[in-house]
mmCIF file of C-alpha atoms in Angstrom:
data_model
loop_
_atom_site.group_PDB
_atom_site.id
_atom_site.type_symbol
_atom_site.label_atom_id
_atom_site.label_comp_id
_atom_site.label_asym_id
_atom_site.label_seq_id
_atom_site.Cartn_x
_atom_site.Cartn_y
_atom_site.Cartn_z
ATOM 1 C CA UNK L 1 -11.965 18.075 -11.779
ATOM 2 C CA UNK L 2 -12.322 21.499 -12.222
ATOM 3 C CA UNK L 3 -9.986 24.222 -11.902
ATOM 4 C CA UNK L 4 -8.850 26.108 -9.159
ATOM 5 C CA UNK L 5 -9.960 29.918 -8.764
ATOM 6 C CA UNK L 6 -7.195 32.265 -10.020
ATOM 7 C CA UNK L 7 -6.355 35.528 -8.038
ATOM 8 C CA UNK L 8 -3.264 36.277 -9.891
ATOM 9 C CA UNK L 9 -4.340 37.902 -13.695
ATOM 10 C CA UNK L 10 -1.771 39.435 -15.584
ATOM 11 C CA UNK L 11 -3.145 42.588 -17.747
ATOM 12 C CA UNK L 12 -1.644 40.728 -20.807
ATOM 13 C CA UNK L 13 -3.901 37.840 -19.817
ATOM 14 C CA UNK L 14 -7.168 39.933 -19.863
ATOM 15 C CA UNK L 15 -6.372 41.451 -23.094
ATOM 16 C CA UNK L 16 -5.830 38.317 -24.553
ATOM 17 C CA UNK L 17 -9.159 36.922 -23.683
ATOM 18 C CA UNK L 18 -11.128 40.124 -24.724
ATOM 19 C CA UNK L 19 -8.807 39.493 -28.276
ATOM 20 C CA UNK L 20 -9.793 36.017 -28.790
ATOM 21 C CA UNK L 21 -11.758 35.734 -31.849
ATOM 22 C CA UNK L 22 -16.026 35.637 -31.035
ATOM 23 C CA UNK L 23 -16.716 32.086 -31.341
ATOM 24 C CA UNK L 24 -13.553 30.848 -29.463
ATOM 25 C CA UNK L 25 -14.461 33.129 -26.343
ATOM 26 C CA UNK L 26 -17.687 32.377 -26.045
ATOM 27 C CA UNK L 27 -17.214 28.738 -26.645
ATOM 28 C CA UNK L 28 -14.391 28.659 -23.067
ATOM 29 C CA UNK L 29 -17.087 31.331 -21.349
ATOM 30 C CA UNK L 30 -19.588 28.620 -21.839
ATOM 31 C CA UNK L 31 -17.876 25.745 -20.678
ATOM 32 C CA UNK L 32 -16.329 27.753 -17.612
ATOM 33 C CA UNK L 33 -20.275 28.590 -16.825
ATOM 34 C CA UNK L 34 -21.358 25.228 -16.839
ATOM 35 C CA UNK L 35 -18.651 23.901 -14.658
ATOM 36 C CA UNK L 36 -19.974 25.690 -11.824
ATOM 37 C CA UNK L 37 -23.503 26.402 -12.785
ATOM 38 C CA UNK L 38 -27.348 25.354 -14.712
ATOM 39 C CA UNK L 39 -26.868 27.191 -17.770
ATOM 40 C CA UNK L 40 -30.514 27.606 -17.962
ATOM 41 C CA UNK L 41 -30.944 29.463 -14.398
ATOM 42 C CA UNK L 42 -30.426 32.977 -13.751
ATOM 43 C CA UNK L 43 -30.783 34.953 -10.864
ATOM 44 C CA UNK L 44 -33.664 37.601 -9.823
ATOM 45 C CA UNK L 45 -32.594 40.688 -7.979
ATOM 46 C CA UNK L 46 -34.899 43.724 -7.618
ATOM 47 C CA UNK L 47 -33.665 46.676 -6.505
ATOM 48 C CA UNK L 48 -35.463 49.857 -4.802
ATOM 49 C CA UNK L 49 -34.215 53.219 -4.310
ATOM 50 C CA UNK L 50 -34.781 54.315 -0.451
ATOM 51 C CA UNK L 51 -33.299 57.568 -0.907
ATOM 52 C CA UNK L 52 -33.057 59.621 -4.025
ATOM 53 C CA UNK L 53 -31.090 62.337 -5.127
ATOM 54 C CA UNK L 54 -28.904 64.917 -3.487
ATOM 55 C CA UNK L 55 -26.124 62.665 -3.667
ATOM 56 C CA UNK L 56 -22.779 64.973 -2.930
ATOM 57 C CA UNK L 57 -21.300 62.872 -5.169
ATOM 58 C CA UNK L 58 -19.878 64.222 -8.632
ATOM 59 C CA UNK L 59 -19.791 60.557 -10.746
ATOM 60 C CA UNK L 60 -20.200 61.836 -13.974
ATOM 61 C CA UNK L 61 -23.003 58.979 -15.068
ATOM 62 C CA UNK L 62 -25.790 59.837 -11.961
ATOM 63 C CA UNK L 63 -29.077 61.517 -12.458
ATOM 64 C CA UNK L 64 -28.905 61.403 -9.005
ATOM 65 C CA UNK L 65 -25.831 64.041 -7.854
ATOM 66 C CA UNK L 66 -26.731 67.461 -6.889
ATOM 67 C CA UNK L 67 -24.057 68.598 -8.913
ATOM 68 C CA UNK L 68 -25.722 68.146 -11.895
ATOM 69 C CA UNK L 69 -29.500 69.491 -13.246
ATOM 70 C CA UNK L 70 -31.134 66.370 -14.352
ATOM 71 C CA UNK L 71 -34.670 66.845 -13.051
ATOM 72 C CA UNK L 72 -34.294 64.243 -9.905
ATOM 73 C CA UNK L 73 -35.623 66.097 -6.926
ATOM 74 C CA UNK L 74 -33.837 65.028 -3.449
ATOM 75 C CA UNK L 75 -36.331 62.395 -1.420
ATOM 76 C CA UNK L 76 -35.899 61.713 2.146
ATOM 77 C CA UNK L 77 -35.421 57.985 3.316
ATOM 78 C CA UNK L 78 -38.600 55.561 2.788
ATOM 79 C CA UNK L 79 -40.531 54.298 5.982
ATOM 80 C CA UNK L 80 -39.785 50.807 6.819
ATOM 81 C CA UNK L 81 -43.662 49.890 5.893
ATOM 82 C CA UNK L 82 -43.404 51.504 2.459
ATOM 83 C CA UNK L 83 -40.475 49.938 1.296
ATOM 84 C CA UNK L 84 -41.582 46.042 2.939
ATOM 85 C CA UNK L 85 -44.721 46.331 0.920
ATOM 86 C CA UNK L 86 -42.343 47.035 -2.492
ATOM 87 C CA UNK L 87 -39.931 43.863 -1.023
ATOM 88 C CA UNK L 88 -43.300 41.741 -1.073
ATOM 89 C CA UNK L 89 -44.328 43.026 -4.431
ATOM 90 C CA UNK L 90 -41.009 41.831 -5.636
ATOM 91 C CA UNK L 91 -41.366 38.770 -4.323
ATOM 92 C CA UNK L 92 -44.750 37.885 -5.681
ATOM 93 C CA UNK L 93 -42.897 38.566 -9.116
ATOM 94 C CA UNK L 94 -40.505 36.001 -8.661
ATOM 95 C CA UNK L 95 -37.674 37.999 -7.253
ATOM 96 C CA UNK L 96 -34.952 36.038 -4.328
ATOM 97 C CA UNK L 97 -32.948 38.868 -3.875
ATOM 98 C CA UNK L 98 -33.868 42.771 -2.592
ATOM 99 C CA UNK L 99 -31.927 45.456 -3.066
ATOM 100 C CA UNK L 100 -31.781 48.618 -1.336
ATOM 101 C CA UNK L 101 -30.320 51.856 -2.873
ATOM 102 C CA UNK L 102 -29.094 55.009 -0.981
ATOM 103 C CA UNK L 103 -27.938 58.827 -2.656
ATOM 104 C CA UNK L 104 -25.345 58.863 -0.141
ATOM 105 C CA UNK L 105 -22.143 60.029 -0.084
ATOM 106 C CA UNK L 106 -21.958 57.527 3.512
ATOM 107 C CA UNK L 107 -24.939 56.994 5.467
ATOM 108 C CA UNK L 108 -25.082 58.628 8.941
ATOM 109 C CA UNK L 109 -24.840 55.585 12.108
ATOM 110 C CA UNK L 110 -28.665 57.239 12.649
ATOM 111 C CA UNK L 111 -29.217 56.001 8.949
ATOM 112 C CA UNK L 112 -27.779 53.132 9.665
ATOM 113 C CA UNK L 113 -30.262 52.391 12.303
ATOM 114 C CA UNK L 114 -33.325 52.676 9.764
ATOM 115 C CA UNK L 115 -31.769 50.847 7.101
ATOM 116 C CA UNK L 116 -31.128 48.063 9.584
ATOM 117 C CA UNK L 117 -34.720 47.607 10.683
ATOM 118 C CA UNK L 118 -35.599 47.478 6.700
ATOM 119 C CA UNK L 119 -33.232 44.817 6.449
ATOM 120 C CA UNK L 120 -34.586 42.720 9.140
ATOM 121 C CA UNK L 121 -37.977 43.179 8.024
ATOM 122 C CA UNK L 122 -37.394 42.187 3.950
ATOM 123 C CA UNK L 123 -35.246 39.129 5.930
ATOM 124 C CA UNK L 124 -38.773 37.805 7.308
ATOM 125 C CA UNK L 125 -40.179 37.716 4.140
ATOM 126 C CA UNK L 126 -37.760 35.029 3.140
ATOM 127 C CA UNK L 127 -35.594 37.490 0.623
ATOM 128 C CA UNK L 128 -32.072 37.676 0.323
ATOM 129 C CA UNK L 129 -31.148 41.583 1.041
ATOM 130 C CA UNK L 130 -28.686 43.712 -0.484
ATOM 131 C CA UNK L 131 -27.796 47.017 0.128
ATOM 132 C CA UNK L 132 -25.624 50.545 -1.698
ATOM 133 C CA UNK L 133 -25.106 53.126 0.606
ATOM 134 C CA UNK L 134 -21.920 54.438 0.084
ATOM 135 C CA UNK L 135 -18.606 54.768 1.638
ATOM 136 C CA UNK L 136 -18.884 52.274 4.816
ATOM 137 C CA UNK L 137 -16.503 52.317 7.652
ATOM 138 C CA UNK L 138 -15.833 49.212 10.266
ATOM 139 C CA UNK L 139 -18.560 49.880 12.775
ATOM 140 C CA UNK L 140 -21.055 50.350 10.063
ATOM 141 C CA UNK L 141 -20.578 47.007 7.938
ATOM 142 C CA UNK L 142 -20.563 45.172 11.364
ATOM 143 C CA UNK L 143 -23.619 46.863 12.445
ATOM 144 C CA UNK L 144 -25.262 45.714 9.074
ATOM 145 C CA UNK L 145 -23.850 42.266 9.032
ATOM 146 C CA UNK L 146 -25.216 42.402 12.135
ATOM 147 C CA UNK L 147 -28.644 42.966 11.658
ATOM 148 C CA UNK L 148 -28.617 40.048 8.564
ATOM 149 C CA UNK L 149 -27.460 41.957 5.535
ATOM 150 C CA UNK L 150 -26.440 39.500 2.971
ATOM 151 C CA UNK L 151 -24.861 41.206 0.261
ATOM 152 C CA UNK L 152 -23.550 45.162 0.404
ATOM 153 C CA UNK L 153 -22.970 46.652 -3.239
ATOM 154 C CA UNK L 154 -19.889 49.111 -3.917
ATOM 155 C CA UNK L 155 -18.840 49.126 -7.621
ATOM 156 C CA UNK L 156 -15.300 50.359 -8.682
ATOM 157 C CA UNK L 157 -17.179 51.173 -12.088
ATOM 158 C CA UNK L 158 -13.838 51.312 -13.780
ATOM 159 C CA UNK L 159 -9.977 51.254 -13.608
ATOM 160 C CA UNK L 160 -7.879 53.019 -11.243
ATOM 161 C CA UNK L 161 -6.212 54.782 -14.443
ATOM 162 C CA UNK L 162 -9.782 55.989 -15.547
ATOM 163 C CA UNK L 163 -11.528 56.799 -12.677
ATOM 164 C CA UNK L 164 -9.883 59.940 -12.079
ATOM 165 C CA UNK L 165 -12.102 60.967 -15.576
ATOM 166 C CA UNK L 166 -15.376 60.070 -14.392
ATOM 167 C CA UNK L 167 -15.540 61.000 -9.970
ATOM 168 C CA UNK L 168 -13.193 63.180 -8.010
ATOM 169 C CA UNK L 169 -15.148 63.158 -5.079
ATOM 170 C CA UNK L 170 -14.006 59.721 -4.067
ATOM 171 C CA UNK L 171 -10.706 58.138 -4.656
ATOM 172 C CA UNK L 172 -10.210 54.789 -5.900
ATOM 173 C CA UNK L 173 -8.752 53.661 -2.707
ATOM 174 C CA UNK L 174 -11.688 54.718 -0.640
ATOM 175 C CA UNK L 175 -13.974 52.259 -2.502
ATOM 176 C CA UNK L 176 -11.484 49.620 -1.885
ATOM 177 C CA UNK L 177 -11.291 50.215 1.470
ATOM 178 C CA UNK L 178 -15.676 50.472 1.921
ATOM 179 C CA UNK L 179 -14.827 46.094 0.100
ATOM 180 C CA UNK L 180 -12.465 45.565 2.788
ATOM 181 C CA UNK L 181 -14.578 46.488 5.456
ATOM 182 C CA UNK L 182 -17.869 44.887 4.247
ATOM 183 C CA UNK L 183 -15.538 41.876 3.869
ATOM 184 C CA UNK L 184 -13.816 41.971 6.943
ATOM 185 C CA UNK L 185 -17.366 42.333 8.432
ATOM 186 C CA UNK L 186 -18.330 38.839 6.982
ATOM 187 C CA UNK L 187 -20.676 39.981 4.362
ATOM 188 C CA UNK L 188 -20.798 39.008 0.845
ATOM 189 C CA UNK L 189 -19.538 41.366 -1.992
ATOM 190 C CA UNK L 190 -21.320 42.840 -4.703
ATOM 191 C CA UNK L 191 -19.033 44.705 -7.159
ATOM 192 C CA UNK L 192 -18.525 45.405 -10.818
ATOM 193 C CA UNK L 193 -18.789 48.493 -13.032
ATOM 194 C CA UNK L 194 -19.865 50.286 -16.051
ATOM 195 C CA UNK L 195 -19.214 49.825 -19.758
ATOM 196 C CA UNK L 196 -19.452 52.898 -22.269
ATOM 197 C CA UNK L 197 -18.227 55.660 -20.694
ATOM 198 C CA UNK L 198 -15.411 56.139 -22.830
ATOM 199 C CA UNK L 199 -13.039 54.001 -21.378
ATOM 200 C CA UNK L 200 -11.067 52.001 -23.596
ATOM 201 C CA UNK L 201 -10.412 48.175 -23.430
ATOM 202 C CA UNK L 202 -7.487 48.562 -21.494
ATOM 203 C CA UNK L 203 -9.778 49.800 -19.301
ATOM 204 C CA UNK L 204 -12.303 47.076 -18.825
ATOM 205 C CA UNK L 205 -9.931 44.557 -18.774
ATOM 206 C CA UNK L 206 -8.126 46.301 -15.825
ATOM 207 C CA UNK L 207 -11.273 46.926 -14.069
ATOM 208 C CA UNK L 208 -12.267 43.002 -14.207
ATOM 209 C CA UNK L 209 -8.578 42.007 -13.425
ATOM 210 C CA UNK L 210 -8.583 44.243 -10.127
ATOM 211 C CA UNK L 211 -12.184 42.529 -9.401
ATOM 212 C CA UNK L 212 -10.718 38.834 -9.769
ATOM 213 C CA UNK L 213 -7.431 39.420 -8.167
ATOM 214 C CA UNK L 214 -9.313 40.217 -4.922
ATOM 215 C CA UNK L 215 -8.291 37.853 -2.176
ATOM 216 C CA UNK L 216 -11.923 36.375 -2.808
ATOM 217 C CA UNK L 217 -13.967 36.969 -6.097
ATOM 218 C CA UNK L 218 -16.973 38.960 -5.756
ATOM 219 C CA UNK L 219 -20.249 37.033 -4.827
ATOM 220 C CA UNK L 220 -22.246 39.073 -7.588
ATOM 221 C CA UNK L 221 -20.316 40.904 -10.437
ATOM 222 C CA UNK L 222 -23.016 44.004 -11.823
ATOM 223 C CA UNK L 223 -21.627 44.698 -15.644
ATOM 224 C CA UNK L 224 -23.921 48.190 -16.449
ATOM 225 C CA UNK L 225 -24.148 49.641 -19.916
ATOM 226 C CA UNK L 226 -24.170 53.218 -19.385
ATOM 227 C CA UNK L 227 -27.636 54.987 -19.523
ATOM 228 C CA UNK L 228 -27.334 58.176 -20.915
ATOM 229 C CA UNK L 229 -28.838 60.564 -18.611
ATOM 230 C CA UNK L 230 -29.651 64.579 -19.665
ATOM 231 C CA UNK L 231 -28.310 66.592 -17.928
ATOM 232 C CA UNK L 232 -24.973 64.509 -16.856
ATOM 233 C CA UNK L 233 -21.499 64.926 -18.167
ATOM 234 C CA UNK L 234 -21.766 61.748 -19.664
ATOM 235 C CA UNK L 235 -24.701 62.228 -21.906
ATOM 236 C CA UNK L 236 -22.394 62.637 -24.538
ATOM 237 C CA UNK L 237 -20.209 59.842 -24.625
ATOM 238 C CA UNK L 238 -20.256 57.436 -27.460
ATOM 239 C CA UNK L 239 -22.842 53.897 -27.659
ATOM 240 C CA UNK L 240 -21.173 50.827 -27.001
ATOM 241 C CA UNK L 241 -20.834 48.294 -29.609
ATOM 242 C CA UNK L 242 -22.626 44.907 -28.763
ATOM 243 C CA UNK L 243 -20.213 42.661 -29.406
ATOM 244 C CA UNK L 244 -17.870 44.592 -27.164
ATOM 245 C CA UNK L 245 -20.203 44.269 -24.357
ATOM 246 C CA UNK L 246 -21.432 40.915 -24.730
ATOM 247 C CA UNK L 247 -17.160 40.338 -24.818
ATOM 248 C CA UNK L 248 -16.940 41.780 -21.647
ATOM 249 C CA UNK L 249 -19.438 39.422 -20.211
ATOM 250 C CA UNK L 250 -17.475 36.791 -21.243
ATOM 251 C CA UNK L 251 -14.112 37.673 -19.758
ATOM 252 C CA UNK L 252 -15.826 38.126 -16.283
ATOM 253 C CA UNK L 253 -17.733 35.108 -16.655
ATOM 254 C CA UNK L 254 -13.965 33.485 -16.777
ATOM 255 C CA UNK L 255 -12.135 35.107 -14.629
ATOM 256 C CA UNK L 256 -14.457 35.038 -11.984
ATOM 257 C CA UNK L 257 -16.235 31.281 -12.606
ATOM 258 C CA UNK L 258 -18.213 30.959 -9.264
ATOM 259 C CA UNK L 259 -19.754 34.644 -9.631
ATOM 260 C CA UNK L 260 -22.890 35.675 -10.507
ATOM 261 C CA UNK L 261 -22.178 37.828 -13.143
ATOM 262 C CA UNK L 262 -25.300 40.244 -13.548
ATOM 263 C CA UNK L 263 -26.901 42.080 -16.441
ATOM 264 C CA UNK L 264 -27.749 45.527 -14.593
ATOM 265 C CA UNK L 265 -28.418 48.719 -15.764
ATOM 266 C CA UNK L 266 -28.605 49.701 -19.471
ATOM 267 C CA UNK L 267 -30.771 46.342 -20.265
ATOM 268 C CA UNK L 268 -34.011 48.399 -21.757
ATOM 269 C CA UNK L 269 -31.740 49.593 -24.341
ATOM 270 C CA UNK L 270 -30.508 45.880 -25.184
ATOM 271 C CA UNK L 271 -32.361 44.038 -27.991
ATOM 272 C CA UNK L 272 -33.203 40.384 -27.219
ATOM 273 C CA UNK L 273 -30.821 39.168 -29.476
ATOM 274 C CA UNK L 274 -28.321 40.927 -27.346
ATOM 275 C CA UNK L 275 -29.215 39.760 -23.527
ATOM 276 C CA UNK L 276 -29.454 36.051 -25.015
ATOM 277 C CA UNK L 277 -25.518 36.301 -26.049
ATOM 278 C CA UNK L 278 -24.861 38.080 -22.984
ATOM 279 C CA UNK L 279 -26.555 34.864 -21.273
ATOM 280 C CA UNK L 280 -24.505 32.340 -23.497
ATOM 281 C CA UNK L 281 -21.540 34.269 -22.370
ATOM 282 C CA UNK L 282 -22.387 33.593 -18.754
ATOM 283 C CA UNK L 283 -24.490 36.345 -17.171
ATOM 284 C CA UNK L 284 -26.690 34.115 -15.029
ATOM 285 C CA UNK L 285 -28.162 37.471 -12.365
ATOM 286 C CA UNK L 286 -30.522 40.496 -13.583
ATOM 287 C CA UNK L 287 -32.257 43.091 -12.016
ATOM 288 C CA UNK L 288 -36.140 42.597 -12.358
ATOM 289 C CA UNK L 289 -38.426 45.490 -12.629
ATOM 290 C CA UNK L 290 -39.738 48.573 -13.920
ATOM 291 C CA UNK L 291 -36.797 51.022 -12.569
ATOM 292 C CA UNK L 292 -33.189 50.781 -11.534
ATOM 293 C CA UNK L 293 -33.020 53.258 -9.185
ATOM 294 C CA UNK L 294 -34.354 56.539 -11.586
ATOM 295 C CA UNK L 295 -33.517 54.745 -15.110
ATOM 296 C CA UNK L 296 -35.954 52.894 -17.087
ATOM 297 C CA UNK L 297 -35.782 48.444 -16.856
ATOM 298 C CA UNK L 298 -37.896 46.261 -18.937
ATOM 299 C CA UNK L 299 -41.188 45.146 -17.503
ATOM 300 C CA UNK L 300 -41.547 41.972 -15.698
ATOM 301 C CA UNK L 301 -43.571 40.526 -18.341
ATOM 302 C CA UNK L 302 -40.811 41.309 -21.076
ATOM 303 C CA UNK L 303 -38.355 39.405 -19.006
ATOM 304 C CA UNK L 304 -40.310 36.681 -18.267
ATOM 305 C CA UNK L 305 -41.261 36.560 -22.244
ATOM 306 C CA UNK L 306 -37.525 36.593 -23.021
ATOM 307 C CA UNK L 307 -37.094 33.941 -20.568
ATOM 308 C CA UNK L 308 -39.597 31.368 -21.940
ATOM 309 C CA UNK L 309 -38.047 32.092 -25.966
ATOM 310 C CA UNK L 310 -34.257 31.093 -24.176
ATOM 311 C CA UNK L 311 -35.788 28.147 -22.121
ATOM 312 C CA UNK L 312 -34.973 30.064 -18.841
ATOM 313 C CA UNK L 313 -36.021 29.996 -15.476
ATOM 314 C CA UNK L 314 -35.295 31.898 -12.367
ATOM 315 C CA UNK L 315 -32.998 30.724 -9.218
ATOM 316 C CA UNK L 316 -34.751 29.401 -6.664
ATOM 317 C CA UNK L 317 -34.149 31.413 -3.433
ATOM 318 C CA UNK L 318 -32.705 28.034 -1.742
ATOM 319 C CA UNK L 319 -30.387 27.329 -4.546
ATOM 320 C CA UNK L 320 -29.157 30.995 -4.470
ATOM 321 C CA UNK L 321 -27.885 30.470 -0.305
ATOM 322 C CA UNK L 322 -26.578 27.095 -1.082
ATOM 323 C CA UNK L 323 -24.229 28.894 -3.874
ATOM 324 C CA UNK L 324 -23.120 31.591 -1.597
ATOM 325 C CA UNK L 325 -22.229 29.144 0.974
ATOM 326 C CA UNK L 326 -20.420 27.020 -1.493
#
């Protein structure tokens, strides 16, 4: 019989799991993983950027705010046509899920409006959709739940003690209240954060405990290394040890069993020996493709390399619904 979902970590908890010596955590992340999933089949998201730059933003990790000079020139929003025939590339390369990105502070209801027909038309091809646009109010989650959005991203990329360090543009609460609304609106929840931005493991584990003391875990559970962009305040801030990453994997993986808990950004600078702990520790999603948003990703073919040395295949599309509506 397996356990019932917990929604009521103690910070003491969380720190006790991250202190657990190597062998003994990954040994109960393991076993938590294969309660509720194959241990050999991970998830394949790809994710497009619709609308770069001149983001009003000030989050101290983005190429991709215009308070910051790091070379990314503002882009208006993709046609619908141009970013279907980048959903059916992704497809083709064994992706189930596409993602759509947005450099918005919130997206306008006419934004809204374009997005939505994107949606519908990456829908038709059979793909799960996912979308980050920013702040959300009511109308605006119903309007996309509406028009068949599946998953809507919104990370709280660290603690509520932290945060204050890395954005001042946004509060804390705001993002909380963007999750309740895409919630509220029926939609599944994508929502994680970032690791190496000088945080310290206080930090993480807060950040994970706030994620799996929601009223309902998040559906997907992005864990990003930080890449170190020129030209952002962060540039400067100090690599993350493996270990301490792969650890974090780990404690998400059990505090938040029925999760997918992705490998996102920071990937190209992982070595192999590296993602296949982070897999052993339960990351079971990745993004797939050449670019997350304006940072590098490993090439399809180096992914699907990796996979065949672990004896790893992707999710099927099918299996991916019938988890979410589990």
């Amino acid at each position: 019989m397996q356990p019932s979902l917990r929604h009521d970590w103690q910070k003491d908890d969380v720190l006790r799991l991250f202190a657990l010596p190597f062998n003994d955590l990954m040994f109960q992340a393991q076993t938590v993983h294969r309660q509720h999933f194959d241990a050999n089949e991970v998830q394949i998201s790809t994710l497009l950027s619709i609308k770069t730059g001149g983001c009003a933003e000030d989050c101290g990790y983005c190429p991709q705010s215009a308070h910051f000079d790091t070379g990314v020139k503002a882009s208006k929003l993709m046609c619908v046509d141009d970013v279907l025939a980048e959903a059916k590339k992704a497809r083709n390369a064994g992706a189930s899920r596409f993602c759509m990105g947005a450099a918005w502070r919130s997206p306008k209801d006419k934004d809204i409006e374009k997005v939505a027909e994107m949606i519908e038309g990456v829908k038709a091809l059979g793909l799960e959709t996912c979308a980050t646009l920013g702040m959300l109010n009511k109308d605006q989650a119903e309007k996309l739940k509406d028009c068949g959005l599946d998953y809507y991203n919104h990370n709280l990329d660290t603690s509520k003690e932290y945060y204050g360090n890395i954005i001042t543009t946004r509060t804390y609460q705001d993002r909380l209240d963007t999750l309740e609304n895409v919630r509220e609106a029926g939609m599944s929840v994508c929502c994680g954060g970032i690791i190496g931005m000088g945080e310290s493991i206080e930090d993480r584990a807060e950040l994970l405990r706030t994620l799996a003391n929601m009223p309902k875990h998040p559906e997907s559970v992005p864990i990003n290394l930080l890449v170190q962009v020129e030209g952002t305040p962060l540039k400067v801030a100090e690599d993350v040890d493996a270990f301490d990453f792969v650890r974090t994997i780990a404690v998400a993986r059990i505090l938040m069993p029925k999760s997918f808990v992705r490998l996102s950004a920071g990937r190209e600078e992982m070595t192999e020996e590296t993602q296949a702990l982070c897999f052993l520790a339960g990351a079971n999603s990745i993004f797939y493709g050449e670019k997350l948003l304006t940072t590098g990703n490993p090439d399809t073919q180096r992914d699907m390399a990796l996979f065949a040395k672990l004896g790893l295949k992707p999710l099927d599309i099918k299996k991916s619904q019938m988890a979410d509506a589990a």
